[in-house]
Amino acid sequence: MVKNFAHRGFSGRYPENTRIAFEKAIETPGCDGIENDVHLTRDGEVVIIHDEKLDRTCLNMKGFVRDYTLDELRRADLSYTFAGQVEPQHIMTLREYLELLAPTSLVTNIELKTGIFEYPGIEKKVIDLIREFDMVDRIIISSFNHYSIKRMKELCPEIRCGLLTDSWILDAGRYVRENGFECYHPIFYNCTPELVRGILAQGIDINCWTVNEEKDIRQMIAAGVTSIIGNFPDRVAKILAEKN
């Protein structure tokens, strides 16, 4: 059964990576999990936002997330293009997110945004929080920085890890397996049926992103991917329900 992950929460209809987007994903029947993204603030707090800069999604502040303290970032309104349609949305810490998800059964894919800034120590801060909430078995860690994933695996061998890529990697299943990871996270249009079969045959899960259009959702289901990560979890749930 293909799993249905809400990309940055229910970001197709609500401001991405905000409390309301996560709450709406939780409320969506057939949503199996949520994907989010984490950075470090200037004072070392793990916060949820996609970009290194505030500029795209914030209405009232600009600049790099890492240049602000958490208290300063609390002033940011992350309502994005949904301003006026929802209440002002403020940055969440990973701790606040885990508090929200703990009572549910949903899985979380936490993407470490270490591709541009490595944020030394972010892996330990993230795994310490996950362990505090006893949620190791409900988390997948991913990153485009595969060295960052290696560091996470060394800190917590039992946590599931996925290698993000938007490139065509030769023998990707072997690359993932030989480096000791469990999941491959490619951009969806790389997921040909042959590639998917080859990766699954090596015991590797394949979780593809970002799948929003109905034809693409159906194509990924037909290809046999493990999980679909998309902005519209209701849309994926509806199509998956037709298959049952």
mmCIF file of C-alpha atoms in Angstrom:
data_model
loop_
_atom_site.group_PDB
_atom_site.id
_atom_site.type_symbol
_atom_site.label_atom_id
_atom_site.label_comp_id
_atom_site.label_asym_id
_atom_site.label_seq_id
_atom_site.Cartn_x
_atom_site.Cartn_y
_atom_site.Cartn_z
ATOM 1 C CA MET A 1 0.000 0.000 0.000
ATOM 2 C CA VAL A 2 1.471 3.329 -1.076
ATOM 3 C CA LYS A 3 1.873 5.752 1.839
ATOM 4 C CA ASN A 4 0.575 9.320 1.648
ATOM 5 C CA PHE A 5 2.825 12.066 3.088
ATOM 6 C CA ALA A 6 1.788 15.726 3.302
ATOM 7 C CA HIS A 7 4.656 17.831 1.923
ATOM 8 C CA ARG A 8 5.416 20.666 4.365
ATOM 9 C CA GLY A 9 2.016 19.813 5.840
ATOM 10 C CA PHE A 10 -1.120 20.410 3.780
ATOM 11 C CA SER A 11 0.795 23.055 1.843
ATOM 12 C CA GLY A 12 -1.444 23.027 -1.211
ATOM 13 C CA ARG A 13 -4.186 24.812 0.728
ATOM 14 C CA TYR A 14 -2.432 26.323 3.777
ATOM 15 C CA PRO A 15 0.860 28.131 4.456
ATOM 16 C CA GLU A 16 3.670 25.596 4.204
ATOM 17 C CA ASN A 17 5.458 24.288 7.302
ATOM 18 C CA THR A 18 3.088 26.079 9.690
ATOM 19 C CA ARG A 19 0.899 24.853 12.497
ATOM 20 C CA ILE A 20 -2.300 25.162 10.492
ATOM 21 C CA ALA A 21 -0.801 23.167 7.599
ATOM 22 C CA PHE A 22 0.247 20.420 10.010
ATOM 23 C CA GLU A 23 -3.098 20.414 11.816
ATOM 24 C CA LYS A 24 -5.007 20.163 8.535
ATOM 25 C CA ALA A 25 -2.792 17.284 7.412
ATOM 26 C CA ILE A 26 -3.503 15.454 10.670
ATOM 27 C CA GLU A 27 -7.231 15.957 10.071
ATOM 28 C CA THR A 28 -7.077 14.613 6.497
ATOM 29 C CA PRO A 29 -8.427 11.044 6.239
ATOM 30 C CA GLY A 30 -5.916 8.792 4.564
ATOM 31 C CA CYS A 31 -2.871 10.930 5.382
ATOM 32 C CA ASP A 32 -0.134 8.641 6.729
ATOM 33 C CA GLY A 33 2.567 11.152 7.493
ATOM 34 C CA ILE A 34 3.993 14.657 7.210
ATOM 35 C CA GLU A 35 7.223 15.970 5.706
ATOM 36 C CA ASN A 36 8.889 19.076 7.127
ATOM 37 C CA ASP A 37 12.213 20.942 6.996
ATOM 38 C CA VAL A 38 14.498 22.130 9.794
ATOM 39 C CA HIS A 39 17.168 24.799 10.249
ATOM 40 C CA LEU A 40 19.046 26.211 13.245
ATOM 41 C CA THR A 41 18.547 29.701 14.631
ATOM 42 C CA ARG A 42 21.399 31.944 15.755
ATOM 43 C CA ASP A 43 20.863 30.710 19.320
ATOM 44 C CA GLY A 44 20.828 27.050 18.320
ATOM 45 C CA GLU A 45 17.101 26.247 18.283
ATOM 46 C CA VAL A 46 15.743 23.772 15.738
ATOM 47 C CA VAL A 47 12.976 25.495 13.772
ATOM 48 C CA ILE A 48 10.712 24.424 10.921
ATOM 49 C CA ILE A 49 10.905 26.373 7.662
ATOM 50 C CA HIS A 50 11.930 25.358 4.156
ATOM 51 C CA ASP A 51 14.210 28.093 2.842
ATOM 52 C CA GLU A 52 17.481 29.337 4.285
ATOM 53 C CA LYS A 53 15.985 32.826 3.957
ATOM 54 C CA LEU A 54 12.699 34.197 5.267
ATOM 55 C CA ASP A 55 12.089 36.262 2.134
ATOM 56 C CA ARG A 56 9.783 33.942 0.148
ATOM 57 C CA THR A 57 7.295 32.855 2.811
ATOM 58 C CA CYS A 58 7.482 35.671 5.382
ATOM 59 C CA LEU A 59 5.377 38.816 5.101
ATOM 60 C CA ASN A 60 7.221 41.090 7.497
ATOM 61 C CA MET A 61 10.882 40.002 7.771
ATOM 62 C CA LYS A 62 13.779 39.159 5.481
ATOM 63 C CA GLY A 63 17.190 37.556 5.734
ATOM 64 C CA PHE A 64 18.736 34.251 6.737
ATOM 65 C CA VAL A 65 17.043 32.170 9.426
ATOM 66 C CA ARG A 66 20.442 31.492 10.989
ATOM 67 C CA ASP A 67 20.990 35.227 11.621
ATOM 68 C CA TYR A 68 17.997 35.508 13.988
ATOM 69 C CA THR A 69 17.358 34.199 17.481
ATOM 70 C CA LEU A 70 14.203 32.212 18.119
ATOM 71 C CA ASP A 71 12.643 35.133 19.983
ATOM 72 C CA GLU A 72 13.282 37.381 17.001
ATOM 73 C CA LEU A 73 11.840 34.832 14.601
ATOM 74 C CA ARG A 74 8.657 34.597 16.660
ATOM 75 C CA ARG A 75 7.723 37.982 15.148
ATOM 76 C CA ALA A 76 7.732 36.581 11.611
ATOM 77 C CA ASP A 77 4.374 36.069 9.898
ATOM 78 C CA LEU A 78 4.735 33.018 7.654
ATOM 79 C CA SER A 79 1.256 33.213 6.125
ATOM 80 C CA TYR A 80 2.886 33.327 2.690
ATOM 81 C CA THR A 81 0.369 33.691 -0.172
ATOM 82 C CA PHE A 82 -2.478 32.749 2.167
ATOM 83 C CA ALA A 83 -2.321 36.066 4.050
ATOM 84 C CA GLY A 84 -5.846 37.227 4.858
ATOM 85 C CA GLN A 85 -7.237 33.727 4.368
ATOM 86 C CA VAL A 86 -5.775 32.373 7.623
ATOM 87 C CA GLU A 87 -4.620 33.813 10.919
ATOM 88 C CA PRO A 88 -0.980 34.989 10.976
ATOM 89 C CA GLN A 89 1.261 31.924 11.185
ATOM 90 C CA HIS A 90 4.405 31.921 13.304
ATOM 91 C CA ILE A 91 7.482 29.764 13.149
ATOM 92 C CA MET A 92 7.324 26.434 14.980
ATOM 93 C CA THR A 93 10.189 24.755 16.769
ATOM 94 C CA LEU A 94 10.743 21.062 16.194
ATOM 95 C CA ARG A 95 9.829 20.561 19.852
ATOM 96 C CA GLU A 96 6.427 22.183 19.308
ATOM 97 C CA TYR A 97 5.882 20.080 16.211
ATOM 98 C CA LEU A 98 6.676 16.831 18.046
ATOM 99 C CA GLU A 99 4.297 17.847 20.827
ATOM 100 C CA LEU A 100 1.588 18.249 18.183
ATOM 101 C CA LEU A 101 2.309 14.922 16.447
ATOM 102 C CA ALA A 102 3.002 12.778 19.516
ATOM 103 C CA PRO A 103 -0.671 11.899 20.231
ATOM 104 C CA THR A 104 -1.248 10.840 16.608
ATOM 105 C CA SER A 105 -0.097 7.755 14.731
ATOM 106 C CA LEU A 106 1.403 9.717 11.839
ATOM 107 C CA VAL A 107 4.990 9.271 10.687
ATOM 108 C CA THR A 108 7.206 12.313 10.100
ATOM 109 C CA ASN A 109 9.877 12.801 7.465
ATOM 110 C CA ILE A 110 12.240 15.453 8.825
ATOM 111 C CA GLU A 111 14.462 16.962 6.154
ATOM 112 C CA LEU A 112 17.724 18.380 7.477
ATOM 113 C CA LYS A 113 18.321 21.539 5.434
ATOM 114 C CA THR A 114 22.065 21.117 5.499
ATOM 115 C CA GLY A 115 22.636 21.457 1.766
ATOM 116 C CA ILE A 116 23.810 25.082 1.864
ATOM 117 C CA PHE A 117 24.663 25.697 5.517
ATOM 118 C CA GLU A 118 25.732 22.572 7.367
ATOM 119 C CA TYR A 119 24.566 23.861 10.770
ATOM 120 C CA PRO A 120 27.195 22.017 12.841
ATOM 121 C CA GLY A 121 25.517 19.963 15.556
ATOM 122 C CA ILE A 122 22.026 20.003 14.034
ATOM 123 C CA GLU A 123 21.941 16.213 13.749
ATOM 124 C CA LYS A 124 22.472 15.746 17.500
ATOM 125 C CA LYS A 125 19.932 18.413 18.408
ATOM 126 C CA VAL A 126 17.320 16.750 16.187
ATOM 127 C CA ILE A 127 17.933 13.214 17.418
ATOM 128 C CA ASP A 128 17.968 14.335 21.064
ATOM 129 C CA LEU A 129 14.485 15.821 20.596
ATOM 130 C CA ILE A 130 13.213 12.719 18.801
ATOM 131 C CA ARG A 131 14.482 10.505 21.604
ATOM 132 C CA GLU A 132 12.996 12.783 24.246
ATOM 133 C CA PHE A 133 9.571 12.220 22.682
ATOM 134 C CA ASP A 134 10.270 8.488 22.171
ATOM 135 C CA MET A 135 9.464 8.812 18.458
ATOM 136 C CA VAL A 136 12.497 7.183 16.808
ATOM 137 C CA ASP A 137 10.260 4.523 15.249
ATOM 138 C CA ARG A 138 7.972 7.196 13.739
ATOM 139 C CA ILE A 139 10.623 9.309 12.029
ATOM 140 C CA ILE A 140 12.448 9.242 8.699
ATOM 141 C CA ILE A 141 15.425 11.592 8.400
ATOM 142 C CA SER A 142 16.345 12.858 4.928
ATOM 143 C CA SER A 143 18.712 15.379 3.373
ATOM 144 C CA PHE A 144 20.344 16.331 0.085
ATOM 145 C CA ASN A 145 23.567 16.399 2.121
ATOM 146 C CA HIS A 146 24.369 12.705 2.378
ATOM 147 C CA TYR A 147 27.241 13.387 4.773
ATOM 148 C CA SER A 148 24.660 14.886 7.140
ATOM 149 C CA ILE A 149 22.615 11.686 6.912
ATOM 150 C CA LYS A 150 25.747 9.654 7.640
ATOM 151 C CA ARG A 151 26.321 11.709 10.792
ATOM 152 C CA MET A 152 22.717 11.120 11.861
ATOM 153 C CA LYS A 153 23.069 7.367 11.327
ATOM 154 C CA GLU A 154 26.189 7.307 13.464
ATOM 155 C CA LEU A 155 24.311 9.066 16.268
ATOM 156 C CA CYS A 156 21.246 6.827 15.978
ATOM 157 C CA PRO A 157 21.776 3.607 13.992
ATOM 158 C CA GLU A 158 18.158 2.532 14.446
ATOM 159 C CA ILE A 159 16.535 5.582 12.842
ATOM 160 C CA ARG A 160 15.360 5.267 9.245
ATOM 161 C CA CYS A 161 17.210 7.543 6.833
ATOM 162 C CA GLY A 162 16.559 8.595 3.246
ATOM 163 C CA LEU A 163 18.880 10.118 0.670
ATOM 164 C CA LEU A 164 17.306 13.019 -1.201
ATOM 165 C CA THR A 165 18.234 13.647 -4.803
ATOM 166 C CA ASP A 166 17.004 15.369 -7.937
ATOM 167 C CA SER A 167 19.651 13.647 -10.074
ATOM 168 C CA TRP A 168 19.772 10.378 -11.999
ATOM 169 C CA ILE A 169 22.043 8.226 -9.845
ATOM 170 C CA LEU A 170 23.458 5.052 -11.360
ATOM 171 C CA ASP A 171 22.438 1.960 -9.375
ATOM 172 C CA ALA A 172 20.809 4.100 -6.710
ATOM 173 C CA GLY A 173 19.622 1.116 -4.671
ATOM 174 C CA ARG A 174 23.140 -0.161 -4.230
ATOM 175 C CA TYR A 175 24.381 3.331 -3.329
ATOM 176 C CA VAL A 176 21.747 3.648 -0.602
ATOM 177 C CA ARG A 177 22.203 0.099 0.709
ATOM 178 C CA GLU A 178 26.009 0.092 0.753
ATOM 179 C CA ASN A 179 26.020 3.333 2.739
ATOM 180 C CA GLY A 180 23.750 1.788 5.349
ATOM 181 C CA PHE A 181 20.477 3.608 4.703
ATOM 182 C CA GLU A 182 16.906 2.413 4.233
ATOM 183 C CA CYS A 183 15.246 4.888 1.876
ATOM 184 C CA TYR A 184 15.768 6.678 -1.414
ATOM 185 C CA HIS A 185 13.986 10.032 -1.907
ATOM 186 C CA PRO A 186 14.108 11.030 -5.595
ATOM 187 C CA ILE A 187 12.172 13.711 -7.411
ATOM 188 C CA PHE A 188 9.125 11.933 -8.790
ATOM 189 C CA TYR A 189 9.830 12.220 -12.498
ATOM 190 C CA ASN A 190 12.967 10.100 -12.044
ATOM 191 C CA CYS A 191 10.801 7.221 -10.817
ATOM 192 C CA THR A 192 10.501 5.071 -13.880
ATOM 193 C CA PRO A 193 8.977 1.629 -13.296
ATOM 194 C CA GLU A 194 12.377 0.048 -13.999
ATOM 195 C CA LEU A 195 14.162 2.264 -11.474
ATOM 196 C CA VAL A 196 11.500 1.631 -8.829
ATOM 197 C CA ARG A 197 11.635 -2.144 -9.327
ATOM 198 C CA GLY A 198 15.416 -2.150 -9.117
ATOM 199 C CA ILE A 199 15.489 -0.171 -5.874
ATOM 200 C CA LEU A 200 12.714 -2.163 -4.196
ATOM 201 C CA ALA A 201 14.467 -5.389 -5.186
ATOM 202 C CA GLN A 202 17.410 -4.315 -3.024
ATOM 203 C CA GLY A 203 15.177 -3.854 0.007
ATOM 204 C CA ILE A 204 15.175 -0.055 -0.202
ATOM 205 C CA ASP A 205 12.018 2.041 0.189
ATOM 206 C CA ILE A 206 11.446 4.706 -2.442
ATOM 207 C CA ASN A 207 9.652 7.852 -1.269
ATOM 208 C CA CYS A 208 9.144 10.307 -4.123
ATOM 209 C CA TRP A 209 8.464 14.057 -4.151
ATOM 210 C CA THR A 210 6.678 16.435 -4.917
ATOM 211 C CA VAL A 211 3.683 14.747 -6.554
ATOM 212 C CA ASN A 212 0.649 17.017 -6.987
ATOM 213 C CA GLU A 213 -1.083 16.415 -10.304
ATOM 214 C CA GLU A 214 -3.577 13.568 -10.591
ATOM 215 C CA LYS A 215 -1.843 11.993 -13.594
ATOM 216 C CA ASP A 216 1.482 12.008 -11.761
ATOM 217 C CA ILE A 217 -0.048 10.552 -8.602
ATOM 218 C CA ARG A 218 -1.559 7.719 -10.623
ATOM 219 C CA GLN A 219 1.728 7.167 -12.426
ATOM 220 C CA MET A 220 3.645 6.876 -9.144
ATOM 221 C CA ILE A 221 1.085 4.443 -7.725
ATOM 222 C CA ALA A 222 1.357 2.327 -10.884
ATOM 223 C CA ALA A 223 5.163 2.405 -10.649
ATOM 224 C CA GLY A 224 4.910 0.961 -7.127
ATOM 225 C CA VAL A 225 6.687 3.608 -5.051
ATOM 226 C CA THR A 226 6.637 3.189 -1.281
ATOM 227 C CA SER A 227 5.396 6.694 -0.495
ATOM 228 C CA ILE A 228 4.097 9.764 -2.293
ATOM 229 C CA ILE A 229 5.072 13.120 -0.810
ATOM 230 C CA GLY A 230 2.745 15.837 -2.093
ATOM 231 C CA ASN A 231 1.134 19.171 -1.291
ATOM 232 C CA PHE A 232 -2.412 17.763 -1.504
ATOM 233 C CA PRO A 233 -2.788 14.752 0.813
ATOM 234 C CA ASP A 234 -6.554 14.760 0.213
ATOM 235 C CA ARG A 235 -5.977 14.299 -3.509
ATOM 236 C CA VAL A 236 -3.595 11.383 -2.964
ATOM 237 C CA ALA A 237 -5.955 9.799 -0.427
ATOM 238 C CA LYS A 238 -8.871 9.984 -2.853
ATOM 239 C CA ILE A 239 -6.941 8.286 -5.646
ATOM 240 C CA LEU A 240 -5.542 5.624 -3.323
ATOM 241 C CA ALA A 241 -9.061 4.891 -2.068
ATOM 242 C CA GLU A 242 -10.157 4.151 -5.634
ATOM 243 C CA LYS A 243 -7.537 1.410 -5.806
ATOM 244 C CA ASN A 244 -8.932 -0.464 -2.790
#
